[in-house]
Amino acid sequence: MSTRAKHTAPVPVTPTLLRDWPLPGGGSGKDDRGSVLVVGGARKTPGAALLAGVAALRAGAGRLTLAVAESTAVQVAVAFPESGVVGLPETSRGSVKGSAAALLADEADGMDAILVGPGLDDAEETLALLRGLLLPGRSNPKAGPAIILDAYALGCLPELAGELEPWADRLVLTPNVAEGGILLGRDLEDLARDVPKIADKYRAVVSCQGVVAEPGGRAWQITTGHSGLGTSGSGDVLAGAIAGLRARGTTDTQAACWGSHLHAAAGDRLASRLGGLGYLARELCDELPALMVELSN
């Protein structure tokens, strides 16, 4: 890969670009819009998985399953009747156990996109969970679902760097700046240059703080967004929206560009209506369908 390719200036993501890069249609029913599995939701943080799941459905995914700590499963199912819910084994502190990977194998087989991370809260158990999901026979590099990693799942990747071949070229990462530094092994200095390096290192599409990059050096820059997006749960919404779009049949890059733009534009819309600070991550989800309609015209 040439240095020049790695340092290509990001392409601005504008409404015009997105209208020329249309999303897949809705098909004739929910089965045509793909299925998403969200794995997360420790006892203390089931809302993170719930937010990601709502965002996935608001982005147009047809089916959703949430896999959360078993002590929260019934409550999550009642709070979110549109979703299937799977209870996962947990530690005495309520963290999802790494052994849950064995239970997720059957669920994962029928999915178009799997999001791991929202609401996970134990680094060692998350590492074991990811390693279990990577076991031979549980991943098909050619036909398997897209894998989207967020939050605690991202921090495990440097240790798994030599084991990621089953997920190569179907991996999407959604780090914040701090998590991006962990992935790269140093503080990020210039997002336009550093995010593509993360993409190359992990053979993944990466969305980080408004920069989207894919392996090989191509990058995009989100041109909208408000500082109020730095609210609790906002990253879960972003990851869920990308998973939902990916399940519909987009490429990884299209899902990341569209999802990152929709997330940022939703923040702008809420800021203009409610004020720059104080809107909630759950409210971002409600803006997504109308924004997609506007960008399809």
Phi, psi and omega in degrees: 000129183283151176299323180300317180296321181295333187253017177301135181297139180299144177278129178296133176269106183244163174305323179297315179300317182290324177295331176275001182228061192294150176285158174300151179288179184277351181066202183257358180179181187296331180293338179278350184254007170084166184235144182236137171245124175253123180248115181177218170065066170294172184303323181280340190225047177294336181297333179296315177294322180297315178301314180298320179294317177301316180298321180297317178289320177297332177280356172111001178300149185274322183227150182219137170232132174255128175249112188226169177307136189299332181290345180252354192299315183295316180297319179295320180297321179289319181291336187226074185293344179284350186248147163283151182225134178241129176274132182249148177300146184224161176283174178297339179267000176091011177276143177295130181282149176298332179295348178298341181304322181296324180285338184273351185302313181293320178298318185292330186301326184263009186265152173265333178214136178237122178253122180241128173140316186302116178088357172288144188220015178227116187296317183292318179292324178294320177300314179296322178298311180296319179297322177294321178292338180273355183303143177307139180094345178255359179219133176246107185303333184268328189234004184286170180290159170294144180244118178250127182244138182216161170056229186302330180297330179291322182294342180276343190298319179304323179288336181262008190306326181273003185241008191269005184306321179299337181255002183301136177069011169222029183248135177234130182243140182233062183281152162277184185296319180296316179292326175299322177296321177297317181295322183273342180087011177197165177298142176285132183252323182216106186302321183297334179262326187275325181298318175299331177292323175296317180301316179293319184298321185252006183050052186222154166279136186234133171243114184222111172052044176090359174248130177245134180220152175237160178303138180108350172111345180286141183215158181226151180239123176290134188254007180226180180124149184234150182300338177297347176296343178282052180247155184303128179092352182299319179295328176296322178295316179301310182298320179294320179297318178296318178298318180296317178294319180296322179296331181289345177118010174287171166282168176301316183294316179297318179299319181291318180292312179296313182297319180293321177293313181300318179300314181291318180294326176298320177297319177299316183295317179292323179297321181289333184266322187249342186115157186295329180238147174108348175284160188254152180302323181299332181287336175300320182302320185292341181276342190296314183300315181295322178297321179294322177298313181299324182278355177262356181259000000 
